[in-house]
Coordinates of C-alpha atoms and ligand atoms in Angstrom, one line a residue:
X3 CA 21.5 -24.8 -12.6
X4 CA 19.3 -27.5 -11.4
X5 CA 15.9 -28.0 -13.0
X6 CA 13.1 -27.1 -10.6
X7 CA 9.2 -27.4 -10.6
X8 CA 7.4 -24.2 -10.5
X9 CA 6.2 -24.9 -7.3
X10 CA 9.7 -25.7 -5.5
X11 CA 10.2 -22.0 -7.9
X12 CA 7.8 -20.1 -6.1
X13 CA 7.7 -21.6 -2.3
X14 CA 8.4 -18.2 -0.7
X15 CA 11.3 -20.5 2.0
X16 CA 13.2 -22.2 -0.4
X17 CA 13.3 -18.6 -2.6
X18 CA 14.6 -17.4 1.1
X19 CA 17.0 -19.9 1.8
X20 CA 18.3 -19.9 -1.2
X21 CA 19.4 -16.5 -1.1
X22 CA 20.8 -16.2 2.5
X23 CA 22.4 -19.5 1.7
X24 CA 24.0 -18.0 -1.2
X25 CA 25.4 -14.8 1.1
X26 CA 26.4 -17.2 4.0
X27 CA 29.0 -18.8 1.1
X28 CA 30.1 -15.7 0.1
X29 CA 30.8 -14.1 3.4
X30 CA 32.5 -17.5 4.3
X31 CA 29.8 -17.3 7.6
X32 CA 31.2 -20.1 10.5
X33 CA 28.7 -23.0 10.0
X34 CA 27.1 -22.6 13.7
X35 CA 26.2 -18.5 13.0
X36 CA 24.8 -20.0 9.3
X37 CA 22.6 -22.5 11.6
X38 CA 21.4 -19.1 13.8
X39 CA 20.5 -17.2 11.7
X40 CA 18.7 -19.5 8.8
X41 CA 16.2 -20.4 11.3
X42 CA 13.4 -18.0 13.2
X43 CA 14.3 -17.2 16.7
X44 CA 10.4 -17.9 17.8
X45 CA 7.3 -18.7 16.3
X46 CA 3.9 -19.0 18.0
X47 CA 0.6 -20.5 17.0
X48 CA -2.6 -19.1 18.5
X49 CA -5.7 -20.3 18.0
X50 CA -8.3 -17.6 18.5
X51 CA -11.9 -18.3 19.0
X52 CA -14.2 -15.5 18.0
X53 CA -18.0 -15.2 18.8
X54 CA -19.2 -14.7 15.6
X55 CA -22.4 -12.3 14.7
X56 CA -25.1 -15.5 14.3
X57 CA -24.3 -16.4 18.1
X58 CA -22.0 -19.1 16.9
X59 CA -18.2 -19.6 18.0
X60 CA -15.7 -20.0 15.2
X61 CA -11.9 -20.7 15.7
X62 CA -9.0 -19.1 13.5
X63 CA -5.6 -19.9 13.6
X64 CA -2.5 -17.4 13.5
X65 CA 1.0 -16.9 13.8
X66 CA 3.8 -14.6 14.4
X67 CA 6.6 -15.3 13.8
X68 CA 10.4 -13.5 15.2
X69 CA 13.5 -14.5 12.9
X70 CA 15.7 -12.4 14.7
X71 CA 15.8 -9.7 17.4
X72 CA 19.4 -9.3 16.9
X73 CA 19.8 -5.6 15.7
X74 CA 16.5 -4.3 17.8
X75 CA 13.0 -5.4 18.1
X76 CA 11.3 -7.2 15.3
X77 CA 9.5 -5.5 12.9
X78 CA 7.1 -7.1 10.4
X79 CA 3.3 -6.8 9.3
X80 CA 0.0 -8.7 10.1
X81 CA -1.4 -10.4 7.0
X82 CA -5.1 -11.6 6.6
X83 CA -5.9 -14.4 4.0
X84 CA -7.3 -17.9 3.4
X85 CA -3.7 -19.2 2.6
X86 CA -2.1 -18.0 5.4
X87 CA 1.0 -20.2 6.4
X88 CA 3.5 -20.6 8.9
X89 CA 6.0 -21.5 5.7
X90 CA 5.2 -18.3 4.2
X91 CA 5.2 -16.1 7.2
X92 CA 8.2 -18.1 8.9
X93 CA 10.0 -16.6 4.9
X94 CA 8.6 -13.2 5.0
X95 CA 9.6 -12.9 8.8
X96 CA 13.1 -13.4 7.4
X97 CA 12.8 -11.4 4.7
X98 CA 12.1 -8.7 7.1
X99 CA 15.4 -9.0 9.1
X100 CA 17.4 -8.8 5.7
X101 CA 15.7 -5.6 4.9
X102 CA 16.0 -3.9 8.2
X103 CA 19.5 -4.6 7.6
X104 CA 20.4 -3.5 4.2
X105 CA 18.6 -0.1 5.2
X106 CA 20.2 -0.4 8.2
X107 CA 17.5 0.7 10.9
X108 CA 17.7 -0.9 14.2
X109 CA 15.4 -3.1 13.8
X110 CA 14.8 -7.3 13.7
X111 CA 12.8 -9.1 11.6
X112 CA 9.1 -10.7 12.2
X113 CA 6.2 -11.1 10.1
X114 CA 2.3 -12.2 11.7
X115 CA -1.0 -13.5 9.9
X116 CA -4.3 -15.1 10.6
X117 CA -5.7 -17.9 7.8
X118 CA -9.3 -16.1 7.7
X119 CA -11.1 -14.7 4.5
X120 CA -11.4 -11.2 5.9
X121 CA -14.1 -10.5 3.4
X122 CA -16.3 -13.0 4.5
X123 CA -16.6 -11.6 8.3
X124 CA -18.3 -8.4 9.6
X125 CA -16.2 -5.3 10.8
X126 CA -17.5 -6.5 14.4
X127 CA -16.1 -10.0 13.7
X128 CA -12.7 -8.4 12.5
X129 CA -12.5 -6.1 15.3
X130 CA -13.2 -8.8 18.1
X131 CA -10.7 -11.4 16.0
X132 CA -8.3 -8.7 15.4
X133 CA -8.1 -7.6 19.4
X134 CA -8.1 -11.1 20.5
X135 CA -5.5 -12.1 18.5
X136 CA -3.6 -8.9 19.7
X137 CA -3.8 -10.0 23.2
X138 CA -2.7 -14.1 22.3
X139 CA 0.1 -12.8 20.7
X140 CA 0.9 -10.0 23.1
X141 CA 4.0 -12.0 24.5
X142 CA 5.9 -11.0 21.7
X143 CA 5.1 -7.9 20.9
X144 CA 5.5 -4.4 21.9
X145 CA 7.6 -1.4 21.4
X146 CA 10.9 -2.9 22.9
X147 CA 10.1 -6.6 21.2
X148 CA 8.2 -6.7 18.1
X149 CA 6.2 -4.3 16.2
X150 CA 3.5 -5.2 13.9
X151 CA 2.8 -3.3 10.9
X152 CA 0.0 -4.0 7.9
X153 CA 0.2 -6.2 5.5
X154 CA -2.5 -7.5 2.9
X155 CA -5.6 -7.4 3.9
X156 CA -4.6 -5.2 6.7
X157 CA -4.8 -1.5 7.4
X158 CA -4.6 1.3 9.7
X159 CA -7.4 0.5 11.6
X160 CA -6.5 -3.0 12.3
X161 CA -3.3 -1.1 13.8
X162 CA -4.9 1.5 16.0
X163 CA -7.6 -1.8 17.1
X164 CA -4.0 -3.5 18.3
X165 CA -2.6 -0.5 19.8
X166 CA -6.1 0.2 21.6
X167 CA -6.2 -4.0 22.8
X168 CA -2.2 -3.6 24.3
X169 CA -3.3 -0.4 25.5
X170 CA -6.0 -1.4 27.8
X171 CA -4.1 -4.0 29.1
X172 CA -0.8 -1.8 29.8
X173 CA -3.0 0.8 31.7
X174 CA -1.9 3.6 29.0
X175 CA -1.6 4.6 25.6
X176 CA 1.7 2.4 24.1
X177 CA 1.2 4.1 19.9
X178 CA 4.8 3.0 19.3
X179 CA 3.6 -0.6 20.1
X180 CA 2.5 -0.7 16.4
X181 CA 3.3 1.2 13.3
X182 CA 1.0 1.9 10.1
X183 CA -1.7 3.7 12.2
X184 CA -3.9 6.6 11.3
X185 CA -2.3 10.3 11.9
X186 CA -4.8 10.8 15.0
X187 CA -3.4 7.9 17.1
X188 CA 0.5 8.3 16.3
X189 CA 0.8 7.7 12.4
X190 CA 3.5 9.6 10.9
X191 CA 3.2 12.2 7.4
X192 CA 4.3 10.7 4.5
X193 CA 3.4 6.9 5.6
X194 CA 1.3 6.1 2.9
X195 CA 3.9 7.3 0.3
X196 CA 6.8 5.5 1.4
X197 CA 7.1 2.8 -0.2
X198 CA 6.5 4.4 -3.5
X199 CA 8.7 7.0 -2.9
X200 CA 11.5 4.5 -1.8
X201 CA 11.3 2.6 -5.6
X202 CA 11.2 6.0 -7.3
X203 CA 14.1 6.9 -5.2
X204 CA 16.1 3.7 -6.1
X205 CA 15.1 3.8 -9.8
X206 CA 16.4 7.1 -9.8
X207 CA 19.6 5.9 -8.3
X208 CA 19.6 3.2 -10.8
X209 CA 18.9 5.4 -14.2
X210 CA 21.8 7.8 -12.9
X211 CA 24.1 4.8 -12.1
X212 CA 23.3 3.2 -15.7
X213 CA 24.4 6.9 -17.2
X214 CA 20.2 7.2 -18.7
X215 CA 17.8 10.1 -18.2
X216 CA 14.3 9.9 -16.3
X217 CA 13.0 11.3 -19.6
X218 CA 14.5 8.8 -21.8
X219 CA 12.6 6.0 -19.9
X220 CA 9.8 4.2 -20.4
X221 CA 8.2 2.8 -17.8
X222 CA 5.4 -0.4 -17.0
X223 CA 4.1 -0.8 -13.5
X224 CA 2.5 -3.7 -12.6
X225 CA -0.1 -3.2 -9.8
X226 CA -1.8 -0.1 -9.1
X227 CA -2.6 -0.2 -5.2
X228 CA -0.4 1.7 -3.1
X229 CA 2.7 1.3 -4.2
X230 CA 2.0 0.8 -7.8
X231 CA 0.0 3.8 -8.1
X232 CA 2.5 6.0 -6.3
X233 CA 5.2 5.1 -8.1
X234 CA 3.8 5.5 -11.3
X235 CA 3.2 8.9 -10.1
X236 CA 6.4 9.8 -8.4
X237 CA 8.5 8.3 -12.0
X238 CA 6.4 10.7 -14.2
X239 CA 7.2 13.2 -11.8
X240 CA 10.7 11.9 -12.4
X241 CA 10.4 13.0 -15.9
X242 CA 10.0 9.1 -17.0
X243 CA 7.2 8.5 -19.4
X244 CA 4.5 5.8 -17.8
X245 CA 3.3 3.7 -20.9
X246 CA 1.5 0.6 -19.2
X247 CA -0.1 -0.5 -15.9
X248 CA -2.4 -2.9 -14.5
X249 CA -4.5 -4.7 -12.0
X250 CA -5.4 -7.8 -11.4
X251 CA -7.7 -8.2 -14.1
X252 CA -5.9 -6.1 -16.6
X253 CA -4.0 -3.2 -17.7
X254 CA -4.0 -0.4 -20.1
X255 CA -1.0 0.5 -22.4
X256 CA -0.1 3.4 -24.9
X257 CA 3.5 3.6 -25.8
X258 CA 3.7 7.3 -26.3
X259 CA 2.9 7.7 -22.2
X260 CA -0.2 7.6 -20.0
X261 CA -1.1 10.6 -17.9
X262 CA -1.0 9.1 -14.3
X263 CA -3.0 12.1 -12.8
X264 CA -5.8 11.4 -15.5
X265 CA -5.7 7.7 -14.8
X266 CA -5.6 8.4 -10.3
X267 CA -8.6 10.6 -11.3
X268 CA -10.6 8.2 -14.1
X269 CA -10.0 4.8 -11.9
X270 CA -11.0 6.8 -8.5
X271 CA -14.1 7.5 -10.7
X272 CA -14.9 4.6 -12.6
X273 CA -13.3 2.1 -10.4
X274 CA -11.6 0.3 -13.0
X275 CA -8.5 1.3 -15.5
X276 CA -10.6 -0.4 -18.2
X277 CA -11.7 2.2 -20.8
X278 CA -9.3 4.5 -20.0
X279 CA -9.2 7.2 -22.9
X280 CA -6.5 7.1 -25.8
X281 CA -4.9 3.4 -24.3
X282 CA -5.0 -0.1 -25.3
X283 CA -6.3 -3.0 -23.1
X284 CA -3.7 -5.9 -22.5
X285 CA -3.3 -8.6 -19.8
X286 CA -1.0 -8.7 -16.3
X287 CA 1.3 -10.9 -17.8
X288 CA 1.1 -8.9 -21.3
X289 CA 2.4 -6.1 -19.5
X290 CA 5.6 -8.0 -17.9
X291 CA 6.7 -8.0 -21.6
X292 CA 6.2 -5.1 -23.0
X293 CA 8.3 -3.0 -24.6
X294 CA 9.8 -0.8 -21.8
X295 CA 13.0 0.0 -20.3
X296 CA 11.5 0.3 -16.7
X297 CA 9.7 -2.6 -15.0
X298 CA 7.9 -2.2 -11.9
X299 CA 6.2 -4.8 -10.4
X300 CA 4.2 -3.6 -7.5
X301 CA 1.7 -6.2 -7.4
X302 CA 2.3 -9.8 -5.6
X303 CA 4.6 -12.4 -5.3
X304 CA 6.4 -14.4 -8.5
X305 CA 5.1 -12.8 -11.4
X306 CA 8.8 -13.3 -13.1
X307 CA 9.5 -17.0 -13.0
X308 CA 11.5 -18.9 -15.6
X309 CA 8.4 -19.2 -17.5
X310 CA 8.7 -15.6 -18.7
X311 CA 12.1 -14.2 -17.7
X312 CA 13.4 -14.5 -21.1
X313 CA 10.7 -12.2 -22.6
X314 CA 11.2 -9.1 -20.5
X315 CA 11.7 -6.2 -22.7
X316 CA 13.4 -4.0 -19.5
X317 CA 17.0 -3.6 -19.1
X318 CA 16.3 -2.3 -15.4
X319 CA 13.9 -4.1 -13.0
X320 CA 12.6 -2.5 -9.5
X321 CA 10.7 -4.2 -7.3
X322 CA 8.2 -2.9 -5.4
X323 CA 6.9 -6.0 -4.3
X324 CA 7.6 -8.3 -2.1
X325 CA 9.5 -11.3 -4.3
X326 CA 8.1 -11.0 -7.7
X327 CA 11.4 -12.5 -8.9
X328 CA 11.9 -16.2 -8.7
X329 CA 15.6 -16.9 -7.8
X330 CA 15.6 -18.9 -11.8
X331 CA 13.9 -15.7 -13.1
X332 CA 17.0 -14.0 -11.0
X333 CA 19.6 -16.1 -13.3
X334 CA 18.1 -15.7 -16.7
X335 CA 18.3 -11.7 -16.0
X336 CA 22.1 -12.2 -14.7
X337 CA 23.1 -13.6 -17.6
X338 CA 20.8 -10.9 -19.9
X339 CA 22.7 -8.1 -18.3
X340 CA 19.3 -6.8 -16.7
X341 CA 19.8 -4.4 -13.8
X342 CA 17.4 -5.7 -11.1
X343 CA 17.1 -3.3 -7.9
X344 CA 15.8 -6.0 -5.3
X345 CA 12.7 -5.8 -3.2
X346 CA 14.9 -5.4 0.0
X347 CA 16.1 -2.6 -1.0
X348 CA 13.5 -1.0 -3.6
X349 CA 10.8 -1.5 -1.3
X350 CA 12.0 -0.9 2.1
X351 CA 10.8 2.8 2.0
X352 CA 7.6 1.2 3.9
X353 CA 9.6 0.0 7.0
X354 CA 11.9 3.3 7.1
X355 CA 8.9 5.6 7.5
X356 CA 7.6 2.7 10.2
X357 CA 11.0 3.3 12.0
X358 CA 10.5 7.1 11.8
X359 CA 7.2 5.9 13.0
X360 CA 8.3 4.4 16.1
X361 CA 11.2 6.8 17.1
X362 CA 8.1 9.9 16.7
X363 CA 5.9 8.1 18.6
X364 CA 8.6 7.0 21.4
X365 CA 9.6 10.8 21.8
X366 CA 5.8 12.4 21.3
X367 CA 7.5 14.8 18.5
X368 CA 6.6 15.1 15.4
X369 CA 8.0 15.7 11.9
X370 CA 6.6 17.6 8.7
X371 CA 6.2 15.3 5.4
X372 CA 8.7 17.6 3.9
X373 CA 11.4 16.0 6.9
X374 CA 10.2 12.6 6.8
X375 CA 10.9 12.5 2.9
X376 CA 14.3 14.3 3.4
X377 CA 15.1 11.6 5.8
X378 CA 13.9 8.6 3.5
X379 CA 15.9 10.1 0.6
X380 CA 19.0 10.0 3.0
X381 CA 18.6 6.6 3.8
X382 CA 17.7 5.2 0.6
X383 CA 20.3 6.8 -1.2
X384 CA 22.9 5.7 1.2
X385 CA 21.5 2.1 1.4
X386 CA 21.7 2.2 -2.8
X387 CA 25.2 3.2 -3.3
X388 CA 26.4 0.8 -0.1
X389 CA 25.1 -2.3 -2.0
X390 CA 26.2 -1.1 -5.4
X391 CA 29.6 -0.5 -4.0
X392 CA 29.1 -4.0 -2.6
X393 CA 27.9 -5.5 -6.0
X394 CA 31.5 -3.6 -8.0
X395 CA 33.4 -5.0 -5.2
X396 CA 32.7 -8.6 -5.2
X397 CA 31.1 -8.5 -8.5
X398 CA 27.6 -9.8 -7.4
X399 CA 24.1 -8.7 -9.2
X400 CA 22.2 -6.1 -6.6
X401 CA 20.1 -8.9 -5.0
X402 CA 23.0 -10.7 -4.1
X403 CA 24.7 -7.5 -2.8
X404 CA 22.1 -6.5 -1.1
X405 CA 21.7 -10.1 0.7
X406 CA 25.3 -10.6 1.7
X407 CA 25.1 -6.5 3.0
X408 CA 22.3 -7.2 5.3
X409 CA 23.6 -11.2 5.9
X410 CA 27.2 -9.7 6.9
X411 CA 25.3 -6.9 9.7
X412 CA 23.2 -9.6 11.2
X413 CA 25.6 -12.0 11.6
X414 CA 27.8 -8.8 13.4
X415 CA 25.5 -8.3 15.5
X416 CA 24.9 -11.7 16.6
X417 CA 28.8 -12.3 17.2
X418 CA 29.7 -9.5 19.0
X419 CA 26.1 -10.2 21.4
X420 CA 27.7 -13.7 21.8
X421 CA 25.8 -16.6 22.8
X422 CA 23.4 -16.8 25.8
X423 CA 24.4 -20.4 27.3
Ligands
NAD530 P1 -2.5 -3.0 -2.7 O1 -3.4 -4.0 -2.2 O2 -2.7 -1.6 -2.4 O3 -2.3 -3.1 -4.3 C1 -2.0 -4.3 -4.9 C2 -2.3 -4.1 -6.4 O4 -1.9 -5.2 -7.1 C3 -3.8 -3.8 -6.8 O5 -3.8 -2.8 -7.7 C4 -4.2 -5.2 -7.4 O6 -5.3 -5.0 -8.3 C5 -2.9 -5.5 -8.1 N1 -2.8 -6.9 -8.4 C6 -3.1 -8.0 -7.7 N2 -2.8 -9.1 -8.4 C7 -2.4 -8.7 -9.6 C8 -1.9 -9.4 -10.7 N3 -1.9 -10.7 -10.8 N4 -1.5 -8.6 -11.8 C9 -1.5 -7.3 -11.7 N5 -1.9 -6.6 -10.6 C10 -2.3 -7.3 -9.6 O7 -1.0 -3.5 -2.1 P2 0.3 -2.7 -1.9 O8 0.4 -2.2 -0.5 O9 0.4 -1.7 -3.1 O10 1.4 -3.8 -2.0 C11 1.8 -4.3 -3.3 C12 3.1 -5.2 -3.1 O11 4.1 -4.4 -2.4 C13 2.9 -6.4 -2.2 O12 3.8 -7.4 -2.6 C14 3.3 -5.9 -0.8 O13 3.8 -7.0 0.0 C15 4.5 -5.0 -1.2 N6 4.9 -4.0 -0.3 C16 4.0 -3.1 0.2 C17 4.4 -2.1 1.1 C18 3.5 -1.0 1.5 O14 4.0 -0.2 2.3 N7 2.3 -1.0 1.1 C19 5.7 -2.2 1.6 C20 6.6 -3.1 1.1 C21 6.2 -4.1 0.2

């Protein structure tokens, strides 16, 4: 393998490219579909000037991107942050059409995001940029085209503020414009759970494929947000014994098992994991290594890199994050024998529930947690044993499966919709 800087390692495109390119070989894809589908079908660029509460104006700049609208409308989040870029949401826009597909929901893939420091404005500032950004990039989106989602920094009520803007402009109430939102305007049960559920699911999967017991396993989770902290929780319902997690500024450890209820309940009163009763401190990248045969990492993007692939204790990875793995970080655990369940698959629990989101809110019916769940489980589980029987066949590792699985739908779909002239 050819030597590469860490920052070629961890540019969110090149990890992209790599690994459709990679599928695209393997599926032996005709050199014109290759050329369709590695580039986004759209992007825009907006510009969105917002009067700002000191009577000044300020201008932000954002982006949505579509990859592809092949297999339905496109489906990806709204992020907020200073580093914001087209490159990354142009990657994560693909990204979102590969995991539509390996789950296969009928859905394309898109991704959205504004370069702002959403701490630094008001929730009046936030609104007005949020709506007016809404109605600039409202020529994409909607419920037959594109449908936003949150994404860091963004949340429910950023959604129902979207669906409110393309609201009042449509004339009525469009809730399946957007997905993500609060139960009162159109959210589904078991939303917030999803993804969490979905990695617990696949780990599951996983332990049962690799002939181990939830209650042999030891587990470390790295990132205790939303999915983090609901899949620690879900796993030790599992039967698996939680021994490390952490945030961003650290992580607690104890290798006979942490109770996650006791944790939920001491961080949502202390606001911190630090001093947590009975556990040791140690660092986020402390807990990467640690002795574990579990590794979760449900925090951000390339935490395992070549840098540190080596010392990873696990024998099975999930990721509930969006591209912890670096594709070198990806080689060294092929070659260690490491079972790594890849974010497009582990992770796509989010955008299922989204789906079920959409279809409740496009028929005004509702569904009980208890059938949402059922339904994710059935979805999940069939996605899983699909790509395994696609890793056995061809004799790929999961990510790989996974990629030429959703690669090989897309490209379908594009054929048999043939090419407008
Ligand atoms: P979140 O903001 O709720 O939680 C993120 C957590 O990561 C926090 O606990 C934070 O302290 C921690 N963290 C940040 N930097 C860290 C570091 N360097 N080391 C250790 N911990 C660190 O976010 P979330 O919704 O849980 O999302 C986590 C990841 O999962 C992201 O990559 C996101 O893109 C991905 N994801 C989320 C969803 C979803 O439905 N929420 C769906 C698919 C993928």
């Amino acid at each position: 393998m050819k030597t590469v800087s860490l920052e070629q390692e961890i540019n969110p495109w090149e990890a992209q490219s790599a690994r459709f390119d990679f599928a695209a070989r393997k599926l032996n894809l005709d050199e014109g579909l290759w050329k369709v589908l590695r580039y986004p079908n759209r992007e825009l660029i907006v510009h969105i000037p917002v009067s700002m509460d000191n009577g000044k104006l300020e201008v932000f700049t954002g982006f949505r991107v579509q990859h592809s609208i092949a297999r339905g409308p496109g489906k990806g989040g709204i992020r907020y942050g200073p580093d914001v870029t087209l490159d990354e949401v142009r990657a994560l826009a693909a990204w979102m059409t590969w995991k539509c597909a390996v789950v296969n929901i009928p859905f394309g893939g898109a991704k959205g995001g504004i370069i702002v420091n959403p701490r630094e404005l008001s929730l009046n500032e936030l609104e007005h940029m949020t709506r007016r950004f809404a109605t600039e990039i409202s020529i994409l989106i909607g419920s037959d085209r594109d449908i936003p989602a949150p994404d860091v920094n963004t949340d429910g009520q950023t959604m129902a503020w979207i669906m409110d803007t393309l609201s009042m402009h449509l004339g009525y109430s469009a809730p399946a414009s957007v997905t993500g939102k609060p139960l009162e305007v159109g959210g589904s049960a078991g939303r917030i759970e999803a993804t969490g559920r979905g990695v617990t699911i696949c780990a599951v999967a996983a332990l049962e494929h690799l002939g181990r017991a939830p209650h042999q396993t030891k587990v470390a989770v790295q990132g205790f947000g939303n999915v983090g902290s609901i899949s620690a929780k879900l796993l030790e319902e599992a039967g698996c014994t939680v021994v490390a997690v952490s945030e961003d500024y650290g992580g607690i450890y104890n290798p006979l098992g942490l109770s996650i209820k006791k944790v939920l309940e001491y961080r949502a009163r202390e606001k911190t994991l630090k001093g947590f009763p009975g556990a040791q401190e140690i660092g986020n990248q402390e807990l990467l290594t640690v002795e574990c045969d579990l590794l979760v990492p449900a925090a951000i993007g390339n935490q395992l890199t070549s840098r540190n692939a080596r010392d990873v204790k696990a024998t099975l990875i999930v990721e509930g994050a969006n591209g912890p793995t670096t594709p070198e970080a990806d080689a060294i655990f092929r070659e260690r024998g490491v079972f790594l369940v890849p974010d497009i698959l582990a992770n796509a629990g989010g955008v299922t529930v989204s789906y079920f989101e959409w279809v409740q809110d496009l028929q005004s019916f509702f569904w009980s947690e208890h059938e949402v769940n059922q339904k994710l489980k059935a979805i999940l589980s069939r996605a899983f044993s699909e790509v395994l029987k696609t890793k056995e066949e061809r004799k790929l590792d999961m990510r790989m499966a996974a990629y030429v699985q959703a690669v090989s739908r897309v490209a379908g779909a594009t054929r048999e919709r043939g090419l407008y002239p």
